[in-house]
Amino acid sequence: GAGVSQSPSNKVTEKGKDVELRCDPISGHTALYWYRQRLGQGLEFLIYFQGNSAPDKSGLPSDRFSAERTGESVSTLTIQRTQQEDSAVYLCASSTGLEGDEQYFGPGTRLTVT
Amino acid sequence: KQEVTQIPAALSVPEGENLVLNCSFTDSAIYNLQWFRQDPGKGLTSLLLIQSSQREQTSGRLNASLDKSSGRSTLYIAASQPGDSATYLCAVRHSNYQLIWGAGTKLIIKP
């Protein structure tokens, strides 16, 4: 079946602009995750959605970052008033939501803030 | 606080050699450990997942081991090929859902 998809694949924006990144999880996966990967570094956890539970936003680096998810489908990560330090690859993953389950990753969105 | 470290940061070996990548973590209370491959400009490919109750997992030329008590995992690649060139990431499932990541080992296999 189809894997996790993300759009756009690349985004170049000017400092101060808002951007929206989209993630389509695997159908039937109740859990969805957003991660950020800066150049040469490991992934940083941003936010976690599980079904209709309140999301875990503990990884969001500032109040300029927000994310929404409609039911158990599409999620959007919004970055307001982008800064150069926001430049990174943003990765989305989904999973069944069962304990210890495997996360499946999308190809990521490469964000460059100029 | 769980921390994950990968050594070495980069590795270059001739084709055909067997090699070992290392991953260490500071808190042994994990759900599982996962090895991923990342190719430039592409997403992550899961290679092996070892549950906390397991000692190792094998897939083709890859073998991953887990020693929770010492906080270590190794990824063994047999008979390396140029196509194995990529960055290999180790991630620990520390809570029910959150993955804690190492910075990766960049592997280059020379033809």
PDB file of C-alpha atoms in Angstrom:
ATOM      1  CA  GLY A   1       0.000   0.000   0.000  1.00  0.00           C
ATOM      2  CA  ALA A   2       0.962   3.657  -0.144  1.00  0.00           C
ATOM      3  CA  GLY A   3       3.481   4.900   2.361  1.00  0.00           C
ATOM      4  CA  VAL A   4       3.674   8.201   4.186  1.00  0.00           C
ATOM      5  CA  SER A   5       3.716  11.136   1.804  1.00  0.00           C
ATOM      6  CA  GLN A   6       4.781  14.703   2.431  1.00  0.00           C
ATOM      7  CA  SER A   7       4.455  17.909   0.468  1.00  0.00           C
ATOM      8  CA  PRO A   8       6.106  19.964  -0.717  1.00  0.00           C
ATOM      9  CA  SER A   9       9.379  18.073  -1.090  1.00  0.00           C
ATOM     10  CA  ASN A  10      11.303  21.338  -1.095  1.00  0.00           C
ATOM     11  CA  LYS A  11      10.341  24.788   0.108  1.00  0.00           C
ATOM     12  CA  VAL A  12      12.368  27.972  -0.099  1.00  0.00           C
ATOM     13  CA  THR A  13      10.933  30.938   1.739  1.00  0.00           C
ATOM     14  CA  GLU A  14      11.997  34.366   2.847  1.00  0.00           C
ATOM     15  CA  LYS A  15      12.633  35.129   6.465  1.00  0.00           C
ATOM     16  CA  GLY A  16       9.472  36.298   8.164  1.00  0.00           C
ATOM     17  CA  LYS A  17       7.053  34.408   5.916  1.00  0.00           C
ATOM     18  CA  ASP A  18       4.723  31.663   7.145  1.00  0.00           C
ATOM     19  CA  VAL A  19       4.955  28.126   5.737  1.00  0.00           C
ATOM     20  CA  GLU A  20       2.712  25.069   5.862  1.00  0.00           C
ATOM     21  CA  LEU A  21       4.013  21.552   5.516  1.00  0.00           C
ATOM     22  CA  ARG A  22       1.698  18.642   4.852  1.00  0.00           C
ATOM     23  CA  CYS A  23       1.802  14.986   5.837  1.00  0.00           C
ATOM     24  CA  ASP A  24      -0.429  12.152   4.641  1.00  0.00           C
ATOM     25  CA  PRO A  25       0.004   9.134   6.917  1.00  0.00           C
ATOM     26  CA  ILE A  26      -0.495   5.508   6.036  1.00  0.00           C
ATOM     27  CA  SER A  27      -4.200   4.719   5.970  1.00  0.00           C
ATOM     28  CA  GLY A  28      -5.364   3.259   9.267  1.00  0.00           C
ATOM     29  CA  HIS A  29      -2.416   4.553  11.291  1.00  0.00           C
ATOM     30  CA  THR A  30      -3.709   6.347  14.355  1.00  0.00           C
ATOM     31  CA  ALA A  31      -0.375   7.793  15.438  1.00  0.00           C
ATOM     32  CA  LEU A  32       1.445  10.577  13.621  1.00  0.00           C
ATOM     33  CA  TYR A  33       4.749  12.225  14.458  1.00  0.00           C
ATOM     34  CA  TRP A  34       6.684  15.243  13.262  1.00  0.00           C
ATOM     35  CA  TYR A  35      10.466  15.453  13.519  1.00  0.00           C
ATOM     36  CA  ARG A  36      13.047  18.024  12.487  1.00  0.00           C
ATOM     37  CA  GLN A  37      16.518  17.208  11.221  1.00  0.00           C
ATOM     38  CA  ARG A  38      19.096  19.943  10.995  1.00  0.00           C
ATOM     39  CA  LEU A  39      22.082  19.482   8.741  1.00  0.00           C
ATOM     40  CA  GLY A  40      24.457  16.834  10.073  1.00  0.00           C
ATOM     41  CA  GLN A  41      22.361  16.122  13.136  1.00  0.00           C
ATOM     42  CA  GLY A  42      19.954  13.492  14.346  1.00  0.00           C
ATOM     43  CA  LEU A  43      16.212  13.946  14.391  1.00  0.00           C
ATOM     44  CA  GLU A  44      14.476  16.075  16.984  1.00  0.00           C
ATOM     45  CA  PHE A  45      10.955  15.180  18.102  1.00  0.00           C
ATOM     46  CA  LEU A  46       8.449  17.979  17.527  1.00  0.00           C
ATOM     47  CA  ILE A  47       4.908  16.734  18.097  1.00  0.00           C
ATOM     48  CA  TYR A  48       2.869  13.536  18.417  1.00  0.00           C
ATOM     49  CA  PHE A  49      -0.780  12.846  17.609  1.00  0.00           C
ATOM     50  CA  GLN A  50      -2.601   9.724  18.755  1.00  0.00           C
ATOM     51  CA  GLY A  51      -6.201   9.303  17.712  1.00  0.00           C
ATOM     52  CA  ASN A  52      -8.455  11.835  19.379  1.00  0.00           C
ATOM     53  CA  SER A  53      -6.168  12.351  22.365  1.00  0.00           C
ATOM     54  CA  ALA A  54      -4.594  15.711  23.071  1.00  0.00           C
ATOM     55  CA  PRO A  55      -1.327  15.941  21.104  1.00  0.00           C
ATOM     56  CA  ASP A  56       2.056  15.940  22.807  1.00  0.00           C
ATOM     57  CA  LYS A  57       3.531  19.290  21.770  1.00  0.00           C
ATOM     58  CA  SER A  58       6.488  19.128  24.112  1.00  0.00           C
ATOM     59  CA  GLY A  59       9.039  19.130  21.292  1.00  0.00           C
ATOM     60  CA  LEU A  60       7.870  22.287  19.525  1.00  0.00           C
ATOM     61  CA  PRO A  61      10.800  24.738  19.769  1.00  0.00           C
ATOM     62  CA  SER A  62       8.768  27.940  19.987  1.00  0.00           C
ATOM     63  CA  ASP A  63       5.237  29.308  19.761  1.00  0.00           C
ATOM     64  CA  ARG A  64       5.869  30.031  16.083  1.00  0.00           C
ATOM     65  CA  PHE A  65       5.424  26.320  15.482  1.00  0.00           C
ATOM     66  CA  SER A  66       2.017  24.654  15.485  1.00  0.00           C
ATOM     67  CA  ALA A  67       0.490  21.521  14.048  1.00  0.00           C
ATOM     68  CA  GLU A  68      -2.973  20.194  13.411  1.00  0.00           C
ATOM     69  CA  ARG A  69      -4.385  16.870  12.476  1.00  0.00           C
ATOM     70  CA  THR A  70      -7.858  16.176  11.160  1.00  0.00           C
ATOM     71  CA  GLY A  71      -9.102  12.976  12.743  1.00  0.00           C
ATOM     72  CA  GLU A  72      -6.722  10.186  11.812  1.00  0.00           C
ATOM     73  CA  SER A  73      -5.717  11.620   8.469  1.00  0.00           C
ATOM     74  CA  VAL A  74      -3.753  14.557   7.150  1.00  0.00           C
ATOM     75  CA  SER A  75      -1.571  16.710   9.369  1.00  0.00           C
ATOM     76  CA  THR A  76      -0.150  20.161   8.707  1.00  0.00           C
ATOM     77  CA  LEU A  77       2.842  21.708  10.446  1.00  0.00           C
ATOM     78  CA  THR A  78       2.808  25.497  10.341  1.00  0.00           C
ATOM     79  CA  ILE A  79       5.788  27.705  11.020  1.00  0.00           C
ATOM     80  CA  GLN A  80       4.990  31.388  11.419  1.00  0.00           C
ATOM     81  CA  ARG A  81       7.452  34.217  10.863  1.00  0.00           C
ATOM     82  CA  THR A  82      10.164  31.826   9.705  1.00  0.00           C
ATOM     83  CA  GLN A  83      13.747  32.355  10.823  1.00  0.00           C
ATOM     84  CA  GLN A  84      16.962  31.108   9.231  1.00  0.00           C
ATOM     85  CA  GLU A  85      17.458  28.630  12.069  1.00  0.00           C
ATOM     86  CA  ASP A  86      14.213  26.938  10.984  1.00  0.00           C
ATOM     87  CA  SER A  87      16.021  25.652   7.883  1.00  0.00           C
ATOM     88  CA  ALA A  88      15.979  21.870   8.153  1.00  0.00           C
ATOM     89  CA  VAL A  89      14.352  18.743   6.826  1.00  0.00           C
ATOM     90  CA  TYR A  90      10.963  18.146   8.420  1.00  0.00           C
ATOM     91  CA  LEU A  91      10.037  14.494   8.595  1.00  0.00           C
ATOM     92  CA  CYS A  92       6.658  12.973   9.291  1.00  0.00           C
ATOM     93  CA  ALA A  93       6.046   9.419  10.450  1.00  0.00           C
ATOM     94  CA  SER A  94       2.994   7.328  11.220  1.00  0.00           C
ATOM     95  CA  SER A  95       2.372   4.110  13.103  1.00  0.00           C
ATOM     96  CA  THR A  96      -0.441   1.844  14.241  1.00  0.00           C
ATOM     97  CA  GLY A  97      -0.380   3.386  17.713  1.00  0.00           C
ATOM     98  CA  LEU A  98       0.170   0.048  19.436  1.00  0.00           C
ATOM     99  CA  GLU A  99       2.836  -0.197  22.123  1.00  0.00           C
ATOM    100  CA  GLY A 100       6.324  -0.628  20.695  1.00  0.00           C
ATOM    101  CA  ASP A 101       5.141  -0.356  17.113  1.00  0.00           C
ATOM    102  CA  GLU A 102       7.333   0.675  14.209  1.00  0.00           C
ATOM    103  CA  GLN A 103       7.235   4.204  12.819  1.00  0.00           C
ATOM    104  CA  TYR A 104       7.162   4.601   9.048  1.00  0.00           C
ATOM    105  CA  PHE A 105       8.680   7.755   7.635  1.00  0.00           C
ATOM    106  CA  GLY A 106       7.846  10.007   4.737  1.00  0.00           C
ATOM    107  CA  PRO A 107      10.502  11.469   2.415  1.00  0.00           C
ATOM    108  CA  GLY A 108      10.561  14.768   4.264  1.00  0.00           C
ATOM    109  CA  THR A 109      10.230  18.418   3.326  1.00  0.00           C
ATOM    110  CA  ARG A 110      13.457  20.360   2.969  1.00  0.00           C
ATOM    111  CA  LEU A 111      12.831  23.904   4.199  1.00  0.00           C
ATOM    112  CA  THR A 112      15.283  26.654   3.376  1.00  0.00           C
ATOM    113  CA  VAL A 113      14.758  30.079   4.897  1.00  0.00           C
ATOM    114  CA  THR A 114      16.707  32.825   3.107  1.00  0.00           C
TER     115      THR A 114
ATOM    116  CA  LYS B   1      17.466  12.124  30.158  1.00  0.00           C
ATOM    117  CA  GLN B   2      17.963   9.583  27.416  1.00  0.00           C
ATOM    118  CA  GLU B   3      20.900  10.314  25.121  1.00  0.00           C
ATOM    119  CA  VAL B   4      21.963   8.327  22.078  1.00  0.00           C
ATOM    120  CA  THR B   5      25.486   8.377  20.694  1.00  0.00           C
ATOM    121  CA  GLN B   6      26.783   6.871  17.487  1.00  0.00           C
ATOM    122  CA  ILE B   7      30.414   6.084  16.832  1.00  0.00           C
ATOM    123  CA  PRO B   8      32.121   6.646  14.476  1.00  0.00           C
ATOM    124  CA  ALA B   9      30.597   9.742  12.906  1.00  0.00           C
ATOM    125  CA  ALA B  10      32.012   8.708   9.542  1.00  0.00           C
ATOM    126  CA  LEU B  11      33.544   5.562   8.137  1.00  0.00           C
ATOM    127  CA  SER B  12      35.129   4.761   4.786  1.00  0.00           C
ATOM    128  CA  VAL B  13      36.028   1.170   3.897  1.00  0.00           C
ATOM    129  CA  PRO B  14      36.837  -0.790   0.725  1.00  0.00           C
ATOM    130  CA  GLU B  15      34.130  -2.854  -0.878  1.00  0.00           C
ATOM    131  CA  GLY B  16      33.809  -6.381   0.446  1.00  0.00           C
ATOM    132  CA  GLU B  17      34.814  -5.680   4.035  1.00  0.00           C
ATOM    133  CA  ASN B  18      32.675  -6.545   7.022  1.00  0.00           C
ATOM    134  CA  LEU B  19      32.013  -3.605   9.331  1.00  0.00           C
ATOM    135  CA  VAL B  20      30.377  -2.676  12.610  1.00  0.00           C
ATOM    136  CA  LEU B  21      28.526   0.509  13.491  1.00  0.00           C
ATOM    137  CA  ASN B  22      28.006   1.350  17.149  1.00  0.00           C
ATOM    138  CA  CYS B  23      25.144   2.938  19.051  1.00  0.00           C
ATOM    139  CA  SER B  24      25.036   3.596  22.778  1.00  0.00           C
ATOM    140  CA  PHE B  25      22.249   4.929  24.994  1.00  0.00           C
ATOM    141  CA  THR B  26      22.240   6.177  28.558  1.00  0.00           C
ATOM    142  CA  ASP B  27      18.922   4.840  29.907  1.00  0.00           C
ATOM    143  CA  SER B  28      18.282   1.105  29.604  1.00  0.00           C
ATOM    144  CA  ALA B  29      14.509   1.498  30.072  1.00  0.00           C
ATOM    145  CA  ILE B  30      13.633   1.305  26.393  1.00  0.00           C
ATOM    146  CA  TYR B  31      10.782  -0.219  24.426  1.00  0.00           C
ATOM    147  CA  ASN B  32      12.861  -0.992  21.360  1.00  0.00           C
ATOM    148  CA  LEU B  33      15.774   0.137  19.222  1.00  0.00           C
ATOM    149  CA  GLN B  34      15.669   0.748  15.527  1.00  0.00           C
ATOM    150  CA  TRP B  35      18.342   1.135  12.856  1.00  0.00           C
ATOM    151  CA  PHE B  36      17.565   3.295   9.848  1.00  0.00           C
ATOM    152  CA  ARG B  37      19.287   4.129   6.619  1.00  0.00           C
ATOM    153  CA  GLN B  38      19.142   7.647   5.164  1.00  0.00           C
ATOM    154  CA  ASP B  39      20.172   8.409   1.612  1.00  0.00           C
ATOM    155  CA  PRO B  40      20.906  12.003   0.548  1.00  0.00           C
ATOM    156  CA  GLY B  41      17.717  13.850  -0.304  1.00  0.00           C
ATOM    157  CA  LYS B  42      15.574  10.887   0.593  1.00  0.00           C
ATOM    158  CA  GLY B  43      13.586   9.762   3.587  1.00  0.00           C
ATOM    159  CA  LEU B  44      14.416   7.167   6.181  1.00  0.00           C
ATOM    160  CA  THR B  45      14.375   3.456   5.484  1.00  0.00           C
ATOM    161  CA  SER B  46      13.899   1.198   8.471  1.00  0.00           C
ATOM    162  CA  LEU B  47      16.463  -1.602   8.461  1.00  0.00           C
ATOM    163  CA  LEU B  48      15.965  -3.511  11.684  1.00  0.00           C
ATOM    164  CA  LEU B  49      13.860  -3.141  14.815  1.00  0.00           C
ATOM    165  CA  ILE B  50      14.870  -4.938  18.005  1.00  0.00           C
ATOM    166  CA  GLN B  51      12.285  -5.136  20.775  1.00  0.00           C
ATOM    167  CA  SER B  52      13.579  -4.709  24.332  1.00  0.00           C
ATOM    168  CA  SER B  53      13.123  -8.433  24.998  1.00  0.00           C
ATOM    169  CA  GLN B  54      15.223  -9.437  21.999  1.00  0.00           C
ATOM    170  CA  ARG B  55      18.995  -9.753  21.648  1.00  0.00           C
ATOM    171  CA  GLU B  56      19.378  -9.479  17.893  1.00  0.00           C
ATOM    172  CA  GLN B  57      17.673  -9.235  14.535  1.00  0.00           C
ATOM    173  CA  THR B  58      18.932 -10.241  11.102  1.00  0.00           C
ATOM    174  CA  SER B  59      17.977  -9.187   7.604  1.00  0.00           C
ATOM    175  CA  GLY B  60      20.114 -10.360   4.704  1.00  0.00           C
ATOM    176  CA  ARG B  61      23.645  -9.057   5.176  1.00  0.00           C
ATOM    177  CA  LEU B  62      22.617  -6.991   8.206  1.00  0.00           C
ATOM    178  CA  ASN B  63      22.658  -8.088  11.816  1.00  0.00           C
ATOM    179  CA  ALA B  64      21.765  -5.844  14.725  1.00  0.00           C
ATOM    180  CA  SER B  65      22.394  -6.730  18.357  1.00  0.00           C
ATOM    181  CA  LEU B  66      21.040  -5.186  21.534  1.00  0.00           C
ATOM    182  CA  ASP B  67      22.525  -5.275  25.032  1.00  0.00           C
ATOM    183  CA  LYS B  68      20.152  -3.266  27.202  1.00  0.00           C
ATOM    184  CA  SER B  69      22.125  -3.663  30.401  1.00  0.00           C
ATOM    185  CA  SER B  70      25.194  -2.032  28.904  1.00  0.00           C
ATOM    186  CA  GLY B  71      23.219   0.417  26.767  1.00  0.00           C
ATOM    187  CA  ARG B  72      24.716  -0.725  23.497  1.00  0.00           C
ATOM    188  CA  SER B  73      23.656  -1.834  20.047  1.00  0.00           C
ATOM    189  CA  THR B  74      25.739  -2.756  17.033  1.00  0.00           C
ATOM    190  CA  LEU B  75      24.849  -2.973  13.373  1.00  0.00           C
ATOM    191  CA  TYR B  76      26.984  -5.486  11.518  1.00  0.00           C
ATOM    192  CA  ILE B  77      27.166  -5.261   7.733  1.00  0.00           C
ATOM    193  CA  ALA B  78      28.681  -8.243   5.970  1.00  0.00           C
ATOM    194  CA  ALA B  79      30.437  -8.114   2.607  1.00  0.00           C
ATOM    195  CA  SER B  80      29.864  -4.392   2.140  1.00  0.00           C
ATOM    196  CA  GLN B  81      28.881  -3.028  -1.272  1.00  0.00           C
ATOM    197  CA  PRO B  82      29.021   0.500  -2.759  1.00  0.00           C
ATOM    198  CA  GLY B  83      25.215   0.553  -2.561  1.00  0.00           C
ATOM    199  CA  ASP B  84      25.494   0.383   1.217  1.00  0.00           C
ATOM    200  CA  SER B  85      26.886   3.922   1.217  1.00  0.00           C
ATOM    201  CA  ALA B  86      24.480   6.056   3.259  1.00  0.00           C
ATOM    202  CA  THR B  87      24.024   7.550   6.696  1.00  0.00           C
ATOM    203  CA  TYR B  88      22.959   5.010   9.299  1.00  0.00           C
ATOM    204  CA  LEU B  89      20.841   6.265  12.187  1.00  0.00           C
ATOM    205  CA  CYS B  90      20.085   4.568  15.461  1.00  0.00           C
ATOM    206  CA  ALA B  91      16.917   5.472  17.385  1.00  0.00           C
ATOM    207  CA  VAL B  92      15.734   4.342  20.796  1.00  0.00           C
ATOM    208  CA  ARG B  93      12.052   4.140  21.686  1.00  0.00           C
ATOM    209  CA  HIS B  94      12.281   5.646  25.127  1.00  0.00           C
ATOM    210  CA  SER B  95       8.622   6.288  25.918  1.00  0.00           C
ATOM    211  CA  ASN B  96       5.536   4.722  24.445  1.00  0.00           C
ATOM    212  CA  TYR B  97       6.030   6.692  21.281  1.00  0.00           C
ATOM    213  CA  GLN B  98       8.955   9.057  21.350  1.00  0.00           C
ATOM    214  CA  LEU B  99      12.131   8.109  19.464  1.00  0.00           C
ATOM    215  CA  ILE B 100      15.459   9.502  20.652  1.00  0.00           C
ATOM    216  CA  TRP B 101      18.000   9.655  17.858  1.00  0.00           C
ATOM    217  CA  GLY B 102      21.731   9.452  17.412  1.00  0.00           C
ATOM    218  CA  ALA B 103      23.442  11.835  15.017  1.00  0.00           C
ATOM    219  CA  GLY B 104      24.274   9.014  12.606  1.00  0.00           C
ATOM    220  CA  THR B 105      27.278   7.360  11.023  1.00  0.00           C
ATOM    221  CA  LYS B 106      28.079   8.374   7.460  1.00  0.00           C
ATOM    222  CA  LEU B 107      29.305   5.265   5.664  1.00  0.00           C
ATOM    223  CA  ILE B 108      31.215   5.292   2.385  1.00  0.00           C
ATOM    224  CA  ILE B 109      32.020   2.028   0.647  1.00  0.00           C
ATOM    225  CA  LYS B 110      34.793   2.461  -1.901  1.00  0.00           C
ATOM    226  CA  PRO B 111      34.555   0.323  -5.076  1.00  0.00           C
TER     227      PRO B 111
END
